[in-house]
Coordinates of C-alpha atoms in Angstrom, one line a residue:
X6 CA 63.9 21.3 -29.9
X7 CA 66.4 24.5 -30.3
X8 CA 64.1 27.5 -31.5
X9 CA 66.8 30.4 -31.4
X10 CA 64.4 33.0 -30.4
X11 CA 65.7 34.6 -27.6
X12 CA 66.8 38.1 -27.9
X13 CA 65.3 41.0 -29.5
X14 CA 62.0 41.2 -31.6
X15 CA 61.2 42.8 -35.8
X16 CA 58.0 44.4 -36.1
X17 CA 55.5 41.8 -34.8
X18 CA 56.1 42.7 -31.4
X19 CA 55.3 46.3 -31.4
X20 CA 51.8 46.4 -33.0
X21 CA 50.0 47.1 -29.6
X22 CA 52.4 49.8 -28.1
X23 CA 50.2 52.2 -30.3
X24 CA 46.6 50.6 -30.8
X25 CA 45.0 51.6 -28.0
X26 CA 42.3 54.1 -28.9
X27 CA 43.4 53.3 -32.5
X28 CA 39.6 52.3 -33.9
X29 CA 36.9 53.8 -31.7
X30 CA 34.2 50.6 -30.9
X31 CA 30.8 51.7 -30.2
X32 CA 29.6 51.6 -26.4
X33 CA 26.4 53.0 -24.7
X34 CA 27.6 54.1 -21.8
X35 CA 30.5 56.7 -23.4
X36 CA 29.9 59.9 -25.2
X37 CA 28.4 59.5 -29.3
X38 CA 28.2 55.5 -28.4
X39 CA 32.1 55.4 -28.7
X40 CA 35.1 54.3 -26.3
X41 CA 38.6 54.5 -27.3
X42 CA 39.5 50.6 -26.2
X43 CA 39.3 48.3 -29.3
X44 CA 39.3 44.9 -27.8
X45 CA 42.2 42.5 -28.9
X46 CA 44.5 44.4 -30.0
X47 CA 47.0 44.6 -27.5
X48 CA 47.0 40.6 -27.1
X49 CA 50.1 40.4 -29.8
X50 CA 52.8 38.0 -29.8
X51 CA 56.0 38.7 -28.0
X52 CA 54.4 42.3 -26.7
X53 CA 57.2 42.4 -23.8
X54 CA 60.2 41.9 -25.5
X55 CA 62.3 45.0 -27.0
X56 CA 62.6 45.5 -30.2
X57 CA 65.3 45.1 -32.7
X58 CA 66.8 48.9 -33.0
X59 CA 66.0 50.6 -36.9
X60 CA 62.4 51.4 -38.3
X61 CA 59.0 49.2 -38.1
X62 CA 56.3 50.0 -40.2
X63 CA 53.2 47.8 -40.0
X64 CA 49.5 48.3 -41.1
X65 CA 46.5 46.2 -39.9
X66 CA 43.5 45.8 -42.2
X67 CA 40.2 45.5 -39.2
X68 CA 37.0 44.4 -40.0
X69 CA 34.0 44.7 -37.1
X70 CA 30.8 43.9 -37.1
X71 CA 28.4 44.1 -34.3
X72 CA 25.0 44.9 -32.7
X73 CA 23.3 46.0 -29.3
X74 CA 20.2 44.1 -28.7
X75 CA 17.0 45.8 -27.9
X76 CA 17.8 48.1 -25.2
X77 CA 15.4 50.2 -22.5
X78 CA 15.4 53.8 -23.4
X79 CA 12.5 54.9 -21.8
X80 CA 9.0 52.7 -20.3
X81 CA 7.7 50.8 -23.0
X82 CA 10.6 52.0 -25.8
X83 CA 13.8 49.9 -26.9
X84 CA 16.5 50.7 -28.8
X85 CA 18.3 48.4 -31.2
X86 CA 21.8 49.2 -33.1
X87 CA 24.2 47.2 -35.5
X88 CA 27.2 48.2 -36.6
X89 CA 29.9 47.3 -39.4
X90 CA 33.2 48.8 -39.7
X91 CA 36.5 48.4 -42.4
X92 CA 39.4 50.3 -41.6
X93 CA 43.2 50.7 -41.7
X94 CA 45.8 51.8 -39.4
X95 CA 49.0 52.8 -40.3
X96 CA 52.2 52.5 -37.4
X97 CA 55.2 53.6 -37.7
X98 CA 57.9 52.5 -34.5
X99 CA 61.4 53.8 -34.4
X100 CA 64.1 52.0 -32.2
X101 CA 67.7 54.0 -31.5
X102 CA 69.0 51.6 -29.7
X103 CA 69.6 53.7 -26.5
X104 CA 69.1 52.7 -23.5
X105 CA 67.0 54.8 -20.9
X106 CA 67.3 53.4 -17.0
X107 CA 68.9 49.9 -18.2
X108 CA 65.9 49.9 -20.6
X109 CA 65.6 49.9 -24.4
X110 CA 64.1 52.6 -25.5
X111 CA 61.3 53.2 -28.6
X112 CA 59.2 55.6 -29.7
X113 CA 56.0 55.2 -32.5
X114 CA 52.9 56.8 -33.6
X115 CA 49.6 55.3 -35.2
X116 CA 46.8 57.1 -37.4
X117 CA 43.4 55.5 -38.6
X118 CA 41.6 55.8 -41.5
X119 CA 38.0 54.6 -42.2
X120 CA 36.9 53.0 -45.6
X121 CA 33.1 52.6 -44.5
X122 CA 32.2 52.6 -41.1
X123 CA 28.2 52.4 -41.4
X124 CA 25.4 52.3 -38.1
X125 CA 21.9 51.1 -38.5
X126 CA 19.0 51.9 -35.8
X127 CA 15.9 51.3 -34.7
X128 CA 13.5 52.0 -31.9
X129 CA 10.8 50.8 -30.9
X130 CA 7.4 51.5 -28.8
X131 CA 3.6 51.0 -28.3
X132 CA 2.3 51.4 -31.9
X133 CA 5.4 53.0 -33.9
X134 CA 9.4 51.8 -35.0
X135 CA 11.5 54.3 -35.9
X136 CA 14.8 54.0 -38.5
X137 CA 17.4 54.9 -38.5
X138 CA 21.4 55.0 -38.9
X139 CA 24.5 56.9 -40.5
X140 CA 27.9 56.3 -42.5
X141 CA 31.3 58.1 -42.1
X142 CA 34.7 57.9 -43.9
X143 CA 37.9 59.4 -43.1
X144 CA 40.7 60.0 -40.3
X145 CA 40.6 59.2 -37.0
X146 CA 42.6 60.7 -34.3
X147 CA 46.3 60.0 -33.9
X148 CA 48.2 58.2 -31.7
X149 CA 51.1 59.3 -29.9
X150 CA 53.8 57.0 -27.8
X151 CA 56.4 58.8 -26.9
X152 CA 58.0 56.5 -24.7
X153 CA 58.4 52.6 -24.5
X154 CA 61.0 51.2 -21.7
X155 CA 61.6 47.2 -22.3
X156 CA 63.8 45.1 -20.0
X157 CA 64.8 42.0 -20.5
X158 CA 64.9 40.0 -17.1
X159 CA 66.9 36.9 -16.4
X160 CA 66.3 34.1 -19.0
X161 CA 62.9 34.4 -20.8
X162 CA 60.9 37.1 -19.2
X163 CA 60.5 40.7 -20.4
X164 CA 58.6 43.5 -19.3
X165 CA 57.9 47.6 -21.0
X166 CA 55.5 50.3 -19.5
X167 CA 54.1 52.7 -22.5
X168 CA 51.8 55.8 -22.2
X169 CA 49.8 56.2 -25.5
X170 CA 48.6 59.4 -26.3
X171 CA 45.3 59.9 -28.0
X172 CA 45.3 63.7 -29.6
X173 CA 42.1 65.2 -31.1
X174 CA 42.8 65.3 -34.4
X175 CA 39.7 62.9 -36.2
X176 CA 37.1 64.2 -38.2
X177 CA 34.3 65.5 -35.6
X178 CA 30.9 66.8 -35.6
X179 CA 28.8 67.5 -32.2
X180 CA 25.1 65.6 -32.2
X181 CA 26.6 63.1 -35.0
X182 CA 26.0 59.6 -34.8
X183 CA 29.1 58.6 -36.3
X184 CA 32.5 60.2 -34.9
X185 CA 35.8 59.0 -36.8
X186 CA 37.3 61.3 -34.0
X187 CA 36.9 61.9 -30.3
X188 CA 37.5 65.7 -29.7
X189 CA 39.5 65.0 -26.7
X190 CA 42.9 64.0 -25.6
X191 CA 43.0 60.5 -23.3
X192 CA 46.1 59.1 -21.9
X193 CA 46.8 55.0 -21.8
X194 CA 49.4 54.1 -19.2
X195 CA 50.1 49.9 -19.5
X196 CA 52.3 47.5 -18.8
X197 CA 53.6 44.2 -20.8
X198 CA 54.9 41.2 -19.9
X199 CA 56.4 38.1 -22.2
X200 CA 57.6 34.8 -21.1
X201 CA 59.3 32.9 -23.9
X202 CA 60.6 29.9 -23.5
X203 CA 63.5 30.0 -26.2
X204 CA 64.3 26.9 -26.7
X205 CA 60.5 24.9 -26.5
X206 CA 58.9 27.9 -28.3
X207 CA 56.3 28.7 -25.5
X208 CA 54.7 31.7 -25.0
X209 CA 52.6 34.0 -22.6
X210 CA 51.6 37.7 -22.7
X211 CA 49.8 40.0 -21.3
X212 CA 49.2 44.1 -21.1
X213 CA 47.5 45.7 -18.8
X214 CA 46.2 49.6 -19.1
X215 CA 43.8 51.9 -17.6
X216 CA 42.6 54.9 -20.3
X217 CA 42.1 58.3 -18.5
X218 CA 39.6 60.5 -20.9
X219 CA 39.7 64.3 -20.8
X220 CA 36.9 66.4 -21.2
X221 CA 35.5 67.5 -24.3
X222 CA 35.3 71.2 -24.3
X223 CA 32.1 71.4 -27.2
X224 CA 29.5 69.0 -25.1
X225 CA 31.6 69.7 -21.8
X226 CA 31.5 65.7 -21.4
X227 CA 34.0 63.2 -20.0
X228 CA 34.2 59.8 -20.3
X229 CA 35.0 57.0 -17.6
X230 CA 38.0 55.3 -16.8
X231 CA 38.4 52.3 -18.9
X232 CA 40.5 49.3 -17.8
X233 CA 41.5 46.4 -20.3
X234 CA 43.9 43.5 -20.0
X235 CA 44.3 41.7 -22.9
X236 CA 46.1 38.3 -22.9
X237 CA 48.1 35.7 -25.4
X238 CA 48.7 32.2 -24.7
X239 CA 51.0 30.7 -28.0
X240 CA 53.0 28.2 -29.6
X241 CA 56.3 29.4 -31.9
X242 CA 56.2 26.2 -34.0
X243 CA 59.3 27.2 -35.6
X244 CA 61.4 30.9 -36.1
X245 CA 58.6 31.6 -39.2
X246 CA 55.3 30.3 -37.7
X247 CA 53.4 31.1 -34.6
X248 CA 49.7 30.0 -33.2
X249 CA 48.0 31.2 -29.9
X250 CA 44.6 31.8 -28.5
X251 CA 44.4 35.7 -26.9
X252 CA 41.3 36.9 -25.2
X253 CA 40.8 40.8 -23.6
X254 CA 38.9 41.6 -20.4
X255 CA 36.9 45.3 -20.8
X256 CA 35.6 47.0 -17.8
X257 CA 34.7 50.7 -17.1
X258 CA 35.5 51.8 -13.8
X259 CA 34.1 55.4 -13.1
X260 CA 30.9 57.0 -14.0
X261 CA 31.1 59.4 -17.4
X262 CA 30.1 62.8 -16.5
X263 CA 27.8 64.5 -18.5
X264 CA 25.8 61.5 -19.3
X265 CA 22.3 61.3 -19.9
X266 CA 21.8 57.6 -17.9
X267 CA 25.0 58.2 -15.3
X268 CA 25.7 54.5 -14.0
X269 CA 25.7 52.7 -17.5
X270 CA 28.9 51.6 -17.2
X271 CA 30.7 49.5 -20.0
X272 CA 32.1 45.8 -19.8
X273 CA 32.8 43.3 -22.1
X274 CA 35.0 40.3 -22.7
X275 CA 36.1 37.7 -25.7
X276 CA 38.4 35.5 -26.9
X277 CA 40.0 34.4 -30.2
X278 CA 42.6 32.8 -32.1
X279 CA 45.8 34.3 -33.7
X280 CA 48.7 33.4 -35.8
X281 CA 51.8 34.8 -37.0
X282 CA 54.2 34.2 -40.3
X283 CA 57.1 35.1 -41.4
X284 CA 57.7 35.5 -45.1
X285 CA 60.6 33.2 -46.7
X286 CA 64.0 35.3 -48.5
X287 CA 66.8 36.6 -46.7
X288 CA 65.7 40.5 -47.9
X289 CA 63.9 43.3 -45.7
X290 CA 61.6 40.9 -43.1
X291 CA 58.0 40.5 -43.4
X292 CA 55.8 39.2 -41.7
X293 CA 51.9 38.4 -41.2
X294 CA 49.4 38.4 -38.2
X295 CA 46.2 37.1 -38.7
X296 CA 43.5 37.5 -35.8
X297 CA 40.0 36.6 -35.0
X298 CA 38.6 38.0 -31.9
X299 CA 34.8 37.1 -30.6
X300 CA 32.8 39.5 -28.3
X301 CA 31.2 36.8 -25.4
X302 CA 29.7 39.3 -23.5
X303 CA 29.0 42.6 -23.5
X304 CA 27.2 45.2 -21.2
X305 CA 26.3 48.8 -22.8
X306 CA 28.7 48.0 -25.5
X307 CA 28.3 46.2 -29.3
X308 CA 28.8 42.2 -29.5
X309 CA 30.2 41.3 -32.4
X310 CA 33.4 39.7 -34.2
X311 CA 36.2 41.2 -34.8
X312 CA 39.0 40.5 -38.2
X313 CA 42.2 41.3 -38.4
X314 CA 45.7 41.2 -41.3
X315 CA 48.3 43.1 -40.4
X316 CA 51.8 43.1 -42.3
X317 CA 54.8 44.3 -40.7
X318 CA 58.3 45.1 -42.0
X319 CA 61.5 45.5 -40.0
X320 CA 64.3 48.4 -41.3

């Protein structure tokens, strides 16, 4: 079966070359609860491949919800936390069509907002339980990435290195529970990779990244080095419809400094099921991703489920 899908990619492909550190997900071994990885999102369809030169605008619509099981805090005292979160994120990529060491180069940026991001705790000990919790709207911080290199090599594989850029500008409050923002810059070096089989319509990807936090200069805290590969296994039925199962792997790899319980390092893994669509007319392209990722196991970070719709157009 001829698929015609070789060659450069619209705006589906270049959805996770700016979401990391996009949504901050709760953790319990980072500073406020929060780490800048949000797991799934860099498991996107054709992530290696360039992309097709103009202007790619594309927003994803998240939904999380998640909880921490009771948790030692002290002899005889747990702690317990759930968490639910809506938000958008708006990303903007822009492709010249120049080409920077025989790759092609692209540019974007990313900024967050939160409709109602909400955290409910309790803890508990000999003879007392103790509620609590907090809810926050507004900004997070923005994302930078200020250079993407793709190449193409041989038939069907293709391979960029980013560096996202996390800048401190999210709304931010020392001692709160709830931080839309992280008061600190961190840096996300990763690299892609995409085979697609153009003709049979088979697909794998992969990015890996490490995230390298700096300190924050109001609680003189840093958080640990964070490494995340996030993979995509899928089928292009046809040039409009794709399916695939993507899963991440989460793992902290160096202590936070500053931290109350130093060794409570964060892990986590999941897995999920995706799909993209292309809308029918010969006009400006759009297309849909729909995602479901599930937490299956978590250490010093929420559990939980997270939902995804993102729409992308190509200009």
């Amino acid at each position: 079966m001829k698929m015609g899908i070789r060659g450069r990619v619209p705006a589906w492909g270049w959805g996770s070359a700016c979401t990391a550190a996009i949504l901050s997900t709760p953790a319990a071994a980072s500073e406020n609860g929060a780490s800048l990885y949000l797991q799934g999102f860099y498991n996107e369809f054709v992530v290696g491949m360039p992309l097709a030169p103009g202007v790619h605008v594309r927003n994803d619509l998240l939904r999380y919800r998640g909880r921490i099981e009771a948790k030692p805090v002290a002899p005889g005292v747990t702690a317990h936390a759930t968490q639910a979160a809506t938000a958008d994120i708006i990303k903007v990529a822009w492709v010249p069509g120049a080409q920077v060491l025989g790759a092609a180069y692209s540019a974007a940026a990313a900024l967050p907002m939160a409709f109602d991001t909400r955290v409910t705790t309790r803890i508990d000990g000999p003879g007392f339980s103790m509620p609590g919790g907090a809810e926050e709207q507004g900004f997070g911080d923005l994302v930078l990435v200020p250079v993407r290199l793709t190449w193409s090599l041989q038939r069907d594989h293709h391979v960029n290195l980013a560096t996202n850029v996390t800048l401190p500008t999210g709304e931010y409050e020392p001692g709160r529970l709830i931080n839309l923002g992280r008061n600190h810059w961190a840096f996300d070096p990763n690299v892609a990779y995409t085979w697609l089989h153009g003709d049979r319509g088979h697909e794998v990807s992969a990015t890996a990244g490490m995230i390298f936090n700096a300190r924050n200069h109001d609680t003189k805290y840093r958080g640990g080095n964070e490494a995340h590969l996030d993979w995509l296994v899928g089928q292009h039925l046809s040039e409009r419809l794709a399916v695939g199962a993507v899963g991440y792997v989460y793992r902290q790899t160096t202590d936070d400094r500053g931290a109350t319980s130093p060794g409570s390092r964060g892990r986590a893994t999941g897995y999920g099921l995706a799909a993209m669509g292309r809308l029918p007319g010969d006009g400006v392209p759009v297309r849909l991703v729909g995602k479901w990722l599930r937490d299956t196991s978590a250490t010093n970070r929420f559990k939980g489920e997270l939902f995804s719709l993102s729409v992308a157009v190509s200009y």
